PDB file of C-alpha atoms in Angstrom:
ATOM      1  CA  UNK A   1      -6.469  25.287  -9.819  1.00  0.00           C
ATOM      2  CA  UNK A   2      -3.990  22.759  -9.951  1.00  0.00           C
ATOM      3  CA  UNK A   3      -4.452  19.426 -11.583  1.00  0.00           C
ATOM      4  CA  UNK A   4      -4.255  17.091  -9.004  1.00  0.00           C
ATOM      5  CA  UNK A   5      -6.937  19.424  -7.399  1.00  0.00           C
ATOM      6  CA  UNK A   6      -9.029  19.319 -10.563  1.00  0.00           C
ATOM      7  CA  UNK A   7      -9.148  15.267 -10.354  1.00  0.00           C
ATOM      8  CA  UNK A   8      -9.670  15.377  -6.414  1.00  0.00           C
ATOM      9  CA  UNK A   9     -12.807  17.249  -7.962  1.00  0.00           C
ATOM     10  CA  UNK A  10     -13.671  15.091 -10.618  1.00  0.00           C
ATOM     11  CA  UNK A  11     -13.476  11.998  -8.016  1.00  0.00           C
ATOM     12  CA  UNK A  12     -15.710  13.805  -5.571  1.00  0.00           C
ATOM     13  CA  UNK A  13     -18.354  14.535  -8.451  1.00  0.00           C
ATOM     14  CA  UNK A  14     -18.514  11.155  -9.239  1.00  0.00           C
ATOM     15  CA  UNK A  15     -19.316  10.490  -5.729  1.00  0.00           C
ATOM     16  CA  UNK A  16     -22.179  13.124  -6.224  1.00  0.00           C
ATOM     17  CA  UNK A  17     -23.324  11.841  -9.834  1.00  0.00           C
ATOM     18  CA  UNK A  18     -24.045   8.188  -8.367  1.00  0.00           C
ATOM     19  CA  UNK A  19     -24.654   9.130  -5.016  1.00  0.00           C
ATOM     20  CA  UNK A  20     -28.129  11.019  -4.428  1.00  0.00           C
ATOM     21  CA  UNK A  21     -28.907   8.849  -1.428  1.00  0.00           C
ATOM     22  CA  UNK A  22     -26.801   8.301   1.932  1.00  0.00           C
ATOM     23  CA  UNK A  23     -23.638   7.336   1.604  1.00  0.00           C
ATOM     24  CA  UNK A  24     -23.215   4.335   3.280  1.00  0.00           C
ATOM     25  CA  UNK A  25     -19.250   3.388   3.079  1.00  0.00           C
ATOM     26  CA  UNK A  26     -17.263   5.004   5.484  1.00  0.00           C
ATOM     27  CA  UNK A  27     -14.282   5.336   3.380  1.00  0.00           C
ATOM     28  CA  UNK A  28     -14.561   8.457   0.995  1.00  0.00           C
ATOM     29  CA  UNK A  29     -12.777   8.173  -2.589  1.00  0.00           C
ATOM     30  CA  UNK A  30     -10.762  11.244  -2.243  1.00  0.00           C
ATOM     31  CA  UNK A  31      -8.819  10.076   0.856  1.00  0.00           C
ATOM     32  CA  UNK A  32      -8.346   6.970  -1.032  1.00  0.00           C
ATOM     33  CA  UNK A  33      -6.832   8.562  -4.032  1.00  0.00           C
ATOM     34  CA  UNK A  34      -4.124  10.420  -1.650  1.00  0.00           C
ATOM     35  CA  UNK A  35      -3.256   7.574   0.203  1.00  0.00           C
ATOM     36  CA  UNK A  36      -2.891   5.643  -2.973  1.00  0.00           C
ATOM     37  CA  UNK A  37      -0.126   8.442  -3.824  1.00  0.00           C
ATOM     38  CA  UNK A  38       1.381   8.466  -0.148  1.00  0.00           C
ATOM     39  CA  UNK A  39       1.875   4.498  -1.134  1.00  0.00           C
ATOM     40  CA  UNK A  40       3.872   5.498  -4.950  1.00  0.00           C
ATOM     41  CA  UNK A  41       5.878   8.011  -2.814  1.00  0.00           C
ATOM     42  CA  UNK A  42       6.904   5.479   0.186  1.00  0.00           C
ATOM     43  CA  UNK A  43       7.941   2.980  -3.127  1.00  0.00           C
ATOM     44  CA  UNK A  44       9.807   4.772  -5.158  1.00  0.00           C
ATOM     45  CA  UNK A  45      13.198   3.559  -6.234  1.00  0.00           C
ATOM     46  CA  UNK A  46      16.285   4.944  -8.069  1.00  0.00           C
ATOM     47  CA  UNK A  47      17.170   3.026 -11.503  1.00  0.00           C
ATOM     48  CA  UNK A  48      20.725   4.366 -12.532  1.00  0.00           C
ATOM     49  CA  UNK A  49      18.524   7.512 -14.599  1.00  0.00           C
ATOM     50  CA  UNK A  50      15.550   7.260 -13.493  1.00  0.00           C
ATOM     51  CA  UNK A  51      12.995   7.455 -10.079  1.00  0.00           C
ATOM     52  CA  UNK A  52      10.577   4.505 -10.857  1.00  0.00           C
ATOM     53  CA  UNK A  53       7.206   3.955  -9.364  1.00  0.00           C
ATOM     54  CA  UNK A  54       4.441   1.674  -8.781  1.00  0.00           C
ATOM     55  CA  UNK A  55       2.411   1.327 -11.750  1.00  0.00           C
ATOM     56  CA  UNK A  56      -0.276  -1.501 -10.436  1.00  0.00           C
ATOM     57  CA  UNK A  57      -2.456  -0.683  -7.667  1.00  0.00           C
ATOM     58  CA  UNK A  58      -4.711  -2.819  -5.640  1.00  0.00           C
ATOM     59  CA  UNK A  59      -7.404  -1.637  -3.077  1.00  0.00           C
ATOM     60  CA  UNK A  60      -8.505  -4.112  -1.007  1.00  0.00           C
ATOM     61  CA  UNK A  61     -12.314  -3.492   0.543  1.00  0.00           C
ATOM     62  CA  UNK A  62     -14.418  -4.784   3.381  1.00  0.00           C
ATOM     63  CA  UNK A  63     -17.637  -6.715   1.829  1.00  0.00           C
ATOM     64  CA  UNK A  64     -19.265  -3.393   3.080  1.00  0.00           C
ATOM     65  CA  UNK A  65     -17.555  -0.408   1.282  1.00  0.00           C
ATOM     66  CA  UNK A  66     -16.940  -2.422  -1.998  1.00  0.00           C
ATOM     67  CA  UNK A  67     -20.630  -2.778  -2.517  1.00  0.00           C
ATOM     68  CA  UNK A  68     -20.640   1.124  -2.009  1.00  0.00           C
ATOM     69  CA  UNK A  69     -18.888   1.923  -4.391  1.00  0.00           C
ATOM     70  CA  UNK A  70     -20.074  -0.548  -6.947  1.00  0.00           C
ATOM     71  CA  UNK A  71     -22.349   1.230  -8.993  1.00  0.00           C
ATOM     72  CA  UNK A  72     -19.601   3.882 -10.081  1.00  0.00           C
ATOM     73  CA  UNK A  73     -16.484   1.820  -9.330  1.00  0.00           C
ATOM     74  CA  UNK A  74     -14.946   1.779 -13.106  1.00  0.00           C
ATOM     75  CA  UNK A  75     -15.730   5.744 -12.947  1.00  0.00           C
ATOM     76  CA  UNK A  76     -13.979   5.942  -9.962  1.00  0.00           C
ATOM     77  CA  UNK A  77     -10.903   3.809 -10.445  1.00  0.00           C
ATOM     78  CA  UNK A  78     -10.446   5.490 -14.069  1.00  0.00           C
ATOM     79  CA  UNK A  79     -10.123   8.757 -12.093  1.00  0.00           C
ATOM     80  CA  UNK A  80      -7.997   7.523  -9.432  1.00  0.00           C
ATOM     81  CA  UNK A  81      -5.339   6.440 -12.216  1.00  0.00           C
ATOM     82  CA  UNK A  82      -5.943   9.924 -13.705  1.00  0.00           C
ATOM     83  CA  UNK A  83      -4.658  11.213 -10.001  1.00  0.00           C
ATOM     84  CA  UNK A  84      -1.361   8.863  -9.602  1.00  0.00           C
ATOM     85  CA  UNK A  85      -0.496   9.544 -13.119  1.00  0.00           C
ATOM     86  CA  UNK A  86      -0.855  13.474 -12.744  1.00  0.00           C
ATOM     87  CA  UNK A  87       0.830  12.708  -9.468  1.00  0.00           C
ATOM     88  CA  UNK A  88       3.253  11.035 -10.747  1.00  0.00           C
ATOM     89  CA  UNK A  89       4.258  13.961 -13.459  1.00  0.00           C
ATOM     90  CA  UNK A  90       4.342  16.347 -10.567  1.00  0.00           C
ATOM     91  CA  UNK A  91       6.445  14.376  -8.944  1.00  0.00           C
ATOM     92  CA  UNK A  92       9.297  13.718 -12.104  1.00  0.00           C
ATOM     93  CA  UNK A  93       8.512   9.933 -11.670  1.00  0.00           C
ATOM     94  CA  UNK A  94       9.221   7.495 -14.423  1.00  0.00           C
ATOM     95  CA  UNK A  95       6.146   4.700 -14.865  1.00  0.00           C
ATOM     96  CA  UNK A  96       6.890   1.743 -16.964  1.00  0.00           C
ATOM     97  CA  UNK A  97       3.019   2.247 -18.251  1.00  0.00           C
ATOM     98  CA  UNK A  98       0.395   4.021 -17.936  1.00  0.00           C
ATOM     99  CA  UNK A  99      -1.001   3.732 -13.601  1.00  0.00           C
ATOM    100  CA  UNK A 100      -3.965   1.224 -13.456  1.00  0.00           C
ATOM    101  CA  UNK A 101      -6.039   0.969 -10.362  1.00  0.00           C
ATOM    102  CA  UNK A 102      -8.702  -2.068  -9.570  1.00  0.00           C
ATOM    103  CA  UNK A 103     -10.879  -2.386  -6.197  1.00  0.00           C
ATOM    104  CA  UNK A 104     -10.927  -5.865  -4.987  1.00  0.00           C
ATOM    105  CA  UNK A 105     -13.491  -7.151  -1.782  1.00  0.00           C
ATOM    106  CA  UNK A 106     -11.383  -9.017   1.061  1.00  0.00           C
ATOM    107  CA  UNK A 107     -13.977 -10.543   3.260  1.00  0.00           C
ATOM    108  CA  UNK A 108     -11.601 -10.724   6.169  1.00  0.00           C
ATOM    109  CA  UNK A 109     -11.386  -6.872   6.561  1.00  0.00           C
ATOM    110  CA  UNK A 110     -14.284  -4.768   8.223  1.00  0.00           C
ATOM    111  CA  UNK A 111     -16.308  -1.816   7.353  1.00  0.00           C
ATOM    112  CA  UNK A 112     -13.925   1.173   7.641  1.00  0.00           C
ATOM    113  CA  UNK A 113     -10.528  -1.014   6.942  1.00  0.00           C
ATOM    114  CA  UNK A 114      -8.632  -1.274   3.702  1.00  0.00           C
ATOM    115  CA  UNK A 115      -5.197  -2.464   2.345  1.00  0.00           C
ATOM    116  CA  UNK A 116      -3.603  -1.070  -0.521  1.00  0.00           C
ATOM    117  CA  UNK A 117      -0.964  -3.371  -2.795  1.00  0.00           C
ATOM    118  CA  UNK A 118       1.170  -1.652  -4.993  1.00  0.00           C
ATOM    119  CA  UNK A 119       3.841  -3.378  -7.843  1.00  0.00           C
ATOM    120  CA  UNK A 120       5.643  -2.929 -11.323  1.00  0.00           C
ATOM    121  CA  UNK A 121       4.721  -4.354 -14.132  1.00  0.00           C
ATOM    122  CA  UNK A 122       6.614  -5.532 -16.769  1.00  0.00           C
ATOM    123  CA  UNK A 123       5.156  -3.414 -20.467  1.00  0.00           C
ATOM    124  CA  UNK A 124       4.059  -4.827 -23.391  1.00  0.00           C
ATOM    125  CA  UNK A 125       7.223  -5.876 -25.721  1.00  0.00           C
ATOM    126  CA  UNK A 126       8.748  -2.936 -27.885  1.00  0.00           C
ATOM    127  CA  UNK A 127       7.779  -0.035 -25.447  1.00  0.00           C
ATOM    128  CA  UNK A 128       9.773   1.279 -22.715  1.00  0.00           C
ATOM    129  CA  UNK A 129       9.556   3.105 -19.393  1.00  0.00           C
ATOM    130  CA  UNK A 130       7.311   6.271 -19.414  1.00  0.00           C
ATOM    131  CA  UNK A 131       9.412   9.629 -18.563  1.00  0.00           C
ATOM    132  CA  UNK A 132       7.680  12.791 -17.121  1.00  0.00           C
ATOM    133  CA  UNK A 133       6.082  14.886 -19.749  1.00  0.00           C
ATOM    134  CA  UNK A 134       7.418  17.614 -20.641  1.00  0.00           C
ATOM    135  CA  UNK A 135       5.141  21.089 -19.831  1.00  0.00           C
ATOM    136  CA  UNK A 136       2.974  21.963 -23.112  1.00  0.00           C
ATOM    137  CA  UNK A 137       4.036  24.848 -25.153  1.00  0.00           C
ATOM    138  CA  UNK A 138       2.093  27.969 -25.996  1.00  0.00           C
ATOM    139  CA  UNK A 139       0.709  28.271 -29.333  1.00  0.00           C
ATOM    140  CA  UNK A 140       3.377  29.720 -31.782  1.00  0.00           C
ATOM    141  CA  UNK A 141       6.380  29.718 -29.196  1.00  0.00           C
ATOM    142  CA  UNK A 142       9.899  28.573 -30.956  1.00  0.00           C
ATOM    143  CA  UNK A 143      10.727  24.649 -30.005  1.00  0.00           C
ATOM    144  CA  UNK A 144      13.143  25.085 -27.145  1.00  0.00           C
ATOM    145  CA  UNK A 145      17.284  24.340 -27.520  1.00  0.00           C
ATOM    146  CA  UNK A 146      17.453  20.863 -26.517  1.00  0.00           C
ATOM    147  CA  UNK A 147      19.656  21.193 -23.273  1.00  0.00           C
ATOM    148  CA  UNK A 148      22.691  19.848 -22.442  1.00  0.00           C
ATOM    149  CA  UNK A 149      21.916  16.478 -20.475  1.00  0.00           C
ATOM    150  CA  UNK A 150      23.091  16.247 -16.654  1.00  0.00           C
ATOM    151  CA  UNK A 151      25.435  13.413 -15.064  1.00  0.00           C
ATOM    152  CA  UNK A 152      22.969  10.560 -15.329  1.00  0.00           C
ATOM    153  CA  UNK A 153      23.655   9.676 -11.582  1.00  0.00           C
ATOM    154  CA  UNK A 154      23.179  12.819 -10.353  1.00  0.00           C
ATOM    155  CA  UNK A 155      20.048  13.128 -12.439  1.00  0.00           C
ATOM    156  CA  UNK A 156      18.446  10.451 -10.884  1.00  0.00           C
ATOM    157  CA  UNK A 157      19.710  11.165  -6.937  1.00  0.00           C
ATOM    158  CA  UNK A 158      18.606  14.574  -7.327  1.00  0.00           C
ATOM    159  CA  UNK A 159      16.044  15.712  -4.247  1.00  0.00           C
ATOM    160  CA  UNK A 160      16.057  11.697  -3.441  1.00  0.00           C
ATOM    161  CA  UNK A 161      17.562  10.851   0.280  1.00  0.00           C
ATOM    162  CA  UNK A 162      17.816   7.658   1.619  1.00  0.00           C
ATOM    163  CA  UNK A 163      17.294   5.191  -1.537  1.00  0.00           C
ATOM    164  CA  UNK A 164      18.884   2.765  -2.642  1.00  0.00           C
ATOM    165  CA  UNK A 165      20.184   3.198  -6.073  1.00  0.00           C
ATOM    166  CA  UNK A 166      19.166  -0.466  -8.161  1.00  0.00           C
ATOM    167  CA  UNK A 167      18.130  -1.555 -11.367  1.00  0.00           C
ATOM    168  CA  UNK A 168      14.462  -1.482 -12.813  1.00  0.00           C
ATOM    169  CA  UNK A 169      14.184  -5.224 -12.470  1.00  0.00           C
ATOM    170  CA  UNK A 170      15.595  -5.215  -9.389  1.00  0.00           C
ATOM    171  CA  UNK A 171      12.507  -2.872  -8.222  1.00  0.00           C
ATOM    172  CA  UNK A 172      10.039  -4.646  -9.748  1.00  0.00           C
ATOM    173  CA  UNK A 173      11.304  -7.889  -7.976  1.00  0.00           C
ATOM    174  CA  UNK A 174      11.659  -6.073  -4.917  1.00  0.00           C
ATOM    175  CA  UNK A 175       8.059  -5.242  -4.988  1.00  0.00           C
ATOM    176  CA  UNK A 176       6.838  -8.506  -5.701  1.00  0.00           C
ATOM    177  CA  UNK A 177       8.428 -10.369  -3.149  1.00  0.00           C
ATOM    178  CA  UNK A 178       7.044 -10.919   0.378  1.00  0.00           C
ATOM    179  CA  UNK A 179       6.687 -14.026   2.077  1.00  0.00           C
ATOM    180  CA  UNK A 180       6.797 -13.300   6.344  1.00  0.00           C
ATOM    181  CA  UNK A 181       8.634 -15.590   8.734  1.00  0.00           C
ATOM    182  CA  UNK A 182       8.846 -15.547  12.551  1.00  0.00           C
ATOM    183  CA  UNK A 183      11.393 -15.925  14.658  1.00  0.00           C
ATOM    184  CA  UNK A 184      10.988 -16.635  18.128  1.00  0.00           C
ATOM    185  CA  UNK A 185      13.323 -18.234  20.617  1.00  0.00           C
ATOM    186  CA  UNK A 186      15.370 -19.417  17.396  1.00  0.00           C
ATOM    187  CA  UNK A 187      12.261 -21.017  15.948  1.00  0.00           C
ATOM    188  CA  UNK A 188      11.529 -19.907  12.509  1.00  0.00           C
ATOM    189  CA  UNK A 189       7.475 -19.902  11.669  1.00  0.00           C
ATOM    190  CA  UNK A 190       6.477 -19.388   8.001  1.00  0.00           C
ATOM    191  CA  UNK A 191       2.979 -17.667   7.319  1.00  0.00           C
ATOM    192  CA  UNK A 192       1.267 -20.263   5.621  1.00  0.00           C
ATOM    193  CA  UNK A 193      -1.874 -18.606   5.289  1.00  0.00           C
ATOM    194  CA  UNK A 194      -3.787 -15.162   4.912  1.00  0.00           C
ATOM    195  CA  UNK A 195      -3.830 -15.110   8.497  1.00  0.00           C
ATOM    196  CA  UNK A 196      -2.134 -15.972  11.258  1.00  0.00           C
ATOM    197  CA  UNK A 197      -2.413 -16.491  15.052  1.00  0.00           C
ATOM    198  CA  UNK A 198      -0.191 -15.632  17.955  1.00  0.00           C
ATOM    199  CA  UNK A 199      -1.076 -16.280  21.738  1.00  0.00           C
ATOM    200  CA  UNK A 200      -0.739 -19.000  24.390  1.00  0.00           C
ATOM    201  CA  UNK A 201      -3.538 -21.518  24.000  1.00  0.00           C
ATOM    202  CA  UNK A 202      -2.441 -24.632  22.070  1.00  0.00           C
ATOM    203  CA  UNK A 203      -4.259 -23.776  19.071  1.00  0.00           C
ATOM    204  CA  UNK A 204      -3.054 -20.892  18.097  1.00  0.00           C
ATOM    205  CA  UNK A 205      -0.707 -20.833  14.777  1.00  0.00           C
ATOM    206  CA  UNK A 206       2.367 -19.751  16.936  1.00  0.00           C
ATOM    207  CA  UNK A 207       2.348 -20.310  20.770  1.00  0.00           C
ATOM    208  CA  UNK A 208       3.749 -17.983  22.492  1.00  0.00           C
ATOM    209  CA  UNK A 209       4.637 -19.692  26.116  1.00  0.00           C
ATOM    210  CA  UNK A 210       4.302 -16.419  28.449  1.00  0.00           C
ATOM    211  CA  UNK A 211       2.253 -16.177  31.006  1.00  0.00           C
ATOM    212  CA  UNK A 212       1.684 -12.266  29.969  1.00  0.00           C
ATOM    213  CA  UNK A 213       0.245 -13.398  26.787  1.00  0.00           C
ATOM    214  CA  UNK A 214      -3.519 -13.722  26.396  1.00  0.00           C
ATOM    215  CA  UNK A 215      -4.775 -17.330  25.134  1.00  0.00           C
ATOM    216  CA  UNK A 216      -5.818 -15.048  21.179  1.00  0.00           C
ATOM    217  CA  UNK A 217      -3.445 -12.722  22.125  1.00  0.00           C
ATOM    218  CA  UNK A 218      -3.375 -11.110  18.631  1.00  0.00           C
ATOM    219  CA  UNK A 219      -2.898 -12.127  14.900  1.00  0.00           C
ATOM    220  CA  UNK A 220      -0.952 -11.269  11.641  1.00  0.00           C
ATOM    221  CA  UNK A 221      -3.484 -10.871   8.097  1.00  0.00           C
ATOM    222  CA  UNK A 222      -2.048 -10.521   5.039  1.00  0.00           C
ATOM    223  CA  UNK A 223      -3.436  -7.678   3.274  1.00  0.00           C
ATOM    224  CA  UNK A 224      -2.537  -7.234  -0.716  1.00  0.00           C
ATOM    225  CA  UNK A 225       0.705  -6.976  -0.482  1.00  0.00           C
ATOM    226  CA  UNK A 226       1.421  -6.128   3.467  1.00  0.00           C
ATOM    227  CA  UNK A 227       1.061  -7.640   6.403  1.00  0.00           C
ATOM    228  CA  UNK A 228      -0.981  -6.165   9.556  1.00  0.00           C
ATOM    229  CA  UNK A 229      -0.402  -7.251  13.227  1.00  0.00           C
ATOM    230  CA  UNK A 230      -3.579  -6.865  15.048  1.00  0.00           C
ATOM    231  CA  UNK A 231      -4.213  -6.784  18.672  1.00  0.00           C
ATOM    232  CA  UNK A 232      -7.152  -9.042  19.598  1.00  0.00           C
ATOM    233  CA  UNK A 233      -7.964  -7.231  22.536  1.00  0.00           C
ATOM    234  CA  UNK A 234      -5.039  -8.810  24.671  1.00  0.00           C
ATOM    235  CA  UNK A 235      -4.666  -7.939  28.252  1.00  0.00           C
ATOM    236  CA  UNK A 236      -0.877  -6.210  27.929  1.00  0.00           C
ATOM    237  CA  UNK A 237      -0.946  -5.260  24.301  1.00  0.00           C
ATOM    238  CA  UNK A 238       1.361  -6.100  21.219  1.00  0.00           C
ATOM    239  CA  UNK A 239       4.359  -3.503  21.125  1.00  0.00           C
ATOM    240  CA  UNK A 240       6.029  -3.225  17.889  1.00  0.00           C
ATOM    241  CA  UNK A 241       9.735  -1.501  17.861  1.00  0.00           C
ATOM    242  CA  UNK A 242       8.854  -0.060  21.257  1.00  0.00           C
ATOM    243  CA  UNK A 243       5.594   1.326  20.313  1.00  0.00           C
ATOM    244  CA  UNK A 244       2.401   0.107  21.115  1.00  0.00           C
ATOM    245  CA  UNK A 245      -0.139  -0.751  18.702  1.00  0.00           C
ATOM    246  CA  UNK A 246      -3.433  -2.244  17.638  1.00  0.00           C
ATOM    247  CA  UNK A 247      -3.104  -2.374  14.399  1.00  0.00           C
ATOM    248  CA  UNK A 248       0.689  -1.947  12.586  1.00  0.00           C
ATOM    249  CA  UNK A 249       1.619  -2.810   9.047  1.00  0.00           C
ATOM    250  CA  UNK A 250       4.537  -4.948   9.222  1.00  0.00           C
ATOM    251  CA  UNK A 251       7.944  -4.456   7.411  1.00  0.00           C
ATOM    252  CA  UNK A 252      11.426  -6.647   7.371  1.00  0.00           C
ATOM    253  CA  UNK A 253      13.518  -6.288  10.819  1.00  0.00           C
ATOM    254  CA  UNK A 254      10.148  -5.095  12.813  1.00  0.00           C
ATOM    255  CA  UNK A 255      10.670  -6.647  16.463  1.00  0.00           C
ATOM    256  CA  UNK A 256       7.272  -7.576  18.050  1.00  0.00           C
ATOM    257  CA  UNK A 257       7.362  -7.763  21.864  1.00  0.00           C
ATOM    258  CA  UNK A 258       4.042  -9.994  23.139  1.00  0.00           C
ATOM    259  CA  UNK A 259       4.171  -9.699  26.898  1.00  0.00           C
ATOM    260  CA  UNK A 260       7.526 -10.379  27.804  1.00  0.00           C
ATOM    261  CA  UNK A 261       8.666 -12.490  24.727  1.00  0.00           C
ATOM    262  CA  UNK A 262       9.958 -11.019  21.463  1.00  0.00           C
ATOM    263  CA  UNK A 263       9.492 -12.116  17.770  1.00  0.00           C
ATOM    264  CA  UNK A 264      11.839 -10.855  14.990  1.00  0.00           C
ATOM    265  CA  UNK A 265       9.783 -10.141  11.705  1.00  0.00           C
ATOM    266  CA  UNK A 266      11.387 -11.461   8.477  1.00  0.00           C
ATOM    267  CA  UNK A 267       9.827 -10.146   5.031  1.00  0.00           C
ATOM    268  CA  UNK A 268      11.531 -11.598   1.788  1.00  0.00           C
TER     269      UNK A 268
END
């Protein structure tokens, strides 16, 4: 059984050990765990020797499913850690500690909906970036030659398409950043707050003068560390990039159409 498979095991047994009643969230740990490694796959970056990750995770909770998983939640985010870090190794990704996970309740979300926020941060002074461990040796077995060392650039490119090669502090301030602007008809709109509404009544955060926008046509919550468009229910819908959606997690560049009218997304 492989390890990652093992700690998908242990998380479900904690479930179990705490859990002799219903189970009343509707999230289940496991699926939380391998989303929580989708999210250090979709952030990895290249350092000039190096493929660093994420080692700071957030999960953000509807009032509902953080009470359910109260009663075991230091249990459960000690394994979830476990299953980045193991992931993490599998993967030959470099964390600058040890993976921590912490559960945190966001009463604007609802029963079923969660964000996840993911960033680096900085170790303690006089320790360094973690490397992959190396495989354990079997009792007895000679130490291995030490062998020869690759081009450090092609090192770290290796199996990696599409990323941009930067420096460690560079990712970490790349992942920290994140303040979303608007910009519609040339007018720039900061989000100000943790939420933020679009439609075509006068008190909405952003008017949106189109007749095919609803009054609430739809609004934009700030979730840990992304931002979600969400459709209120709007009589022609909120496409974003051509696609229509209800709910979307934004990124820098998106371009929101609301009825006829679009709104370039800025994240920086």
């Amino acid at each position: 059984m492989s390890v990652l498979r093992r700690i998908e095991n242990s998380i479900e047994s904690v479930v179990e050990r705490g859990f002799r009643r219903a189970f009343r969230s509707q999230l289940q740990p496991v699926e939380l765990a391998r989303k929580l490694a989708r999210e250090m796959d979709d952030h990895k970056t290249v350092s000039v020797s190096k493929i660093y990750v994420p080692n700071e995770y957030t999960v953000f909770l509807s009032t509902q499913d953080h009470a359910a998983f109260a009663d075991y939640e230091g249990a459960l985010t000690g394994e979830m850690a476990q299953y980045l870090e193991a992931h993490a190794r599998g993967s030959g990704y470099s964390l600058i500690t040890a993976p921590t996970v912490a559960l945190e309740e966001d009463g604007d979300l609802r029963a079923g909906e969660f964000g996840i926020g993911c960033r680096m941060v900085d170790a303690p002074e006089g320790t360094g970036p973690s490397a992959p461990a190396p495989p354990a040796e079997e009792p007895g077995a000679a130490a291995p030659a030490p062998a020869a060392a690759p081009p450090v650039a092609n090192a770290a490119l290796e199996g990696v398409s599409g990323t941009q090669v930067i420096s460690a502090a560079d990712a970490r301030a790349a992942l920290n950043a994140g303040s979303l602007t608007l910009v519609m008809n040339g007018v720039r709109t900061r989000m100000a707050s943790r939420v933020m509404t679009l439609g075509r009544s006068r008190d909405r955060d952003v008017i949106v003068p189109d007749p095919n926008v609803s009054r609430n046509h739809c609004e934009i919550r700030h979730v840990g560390y992304d931002y979600f468009i969400i459709d209120l229910d709007s009589t022609n819908g909120v496409e974003v990039n051509g696609q229509m959606v209800t709910r979307h997690a934004l990124a820098d560049g998106d371009r929101i159409v609301l009825g006829t009218t679009e709104i370039a997304v800025e994240i920086s």
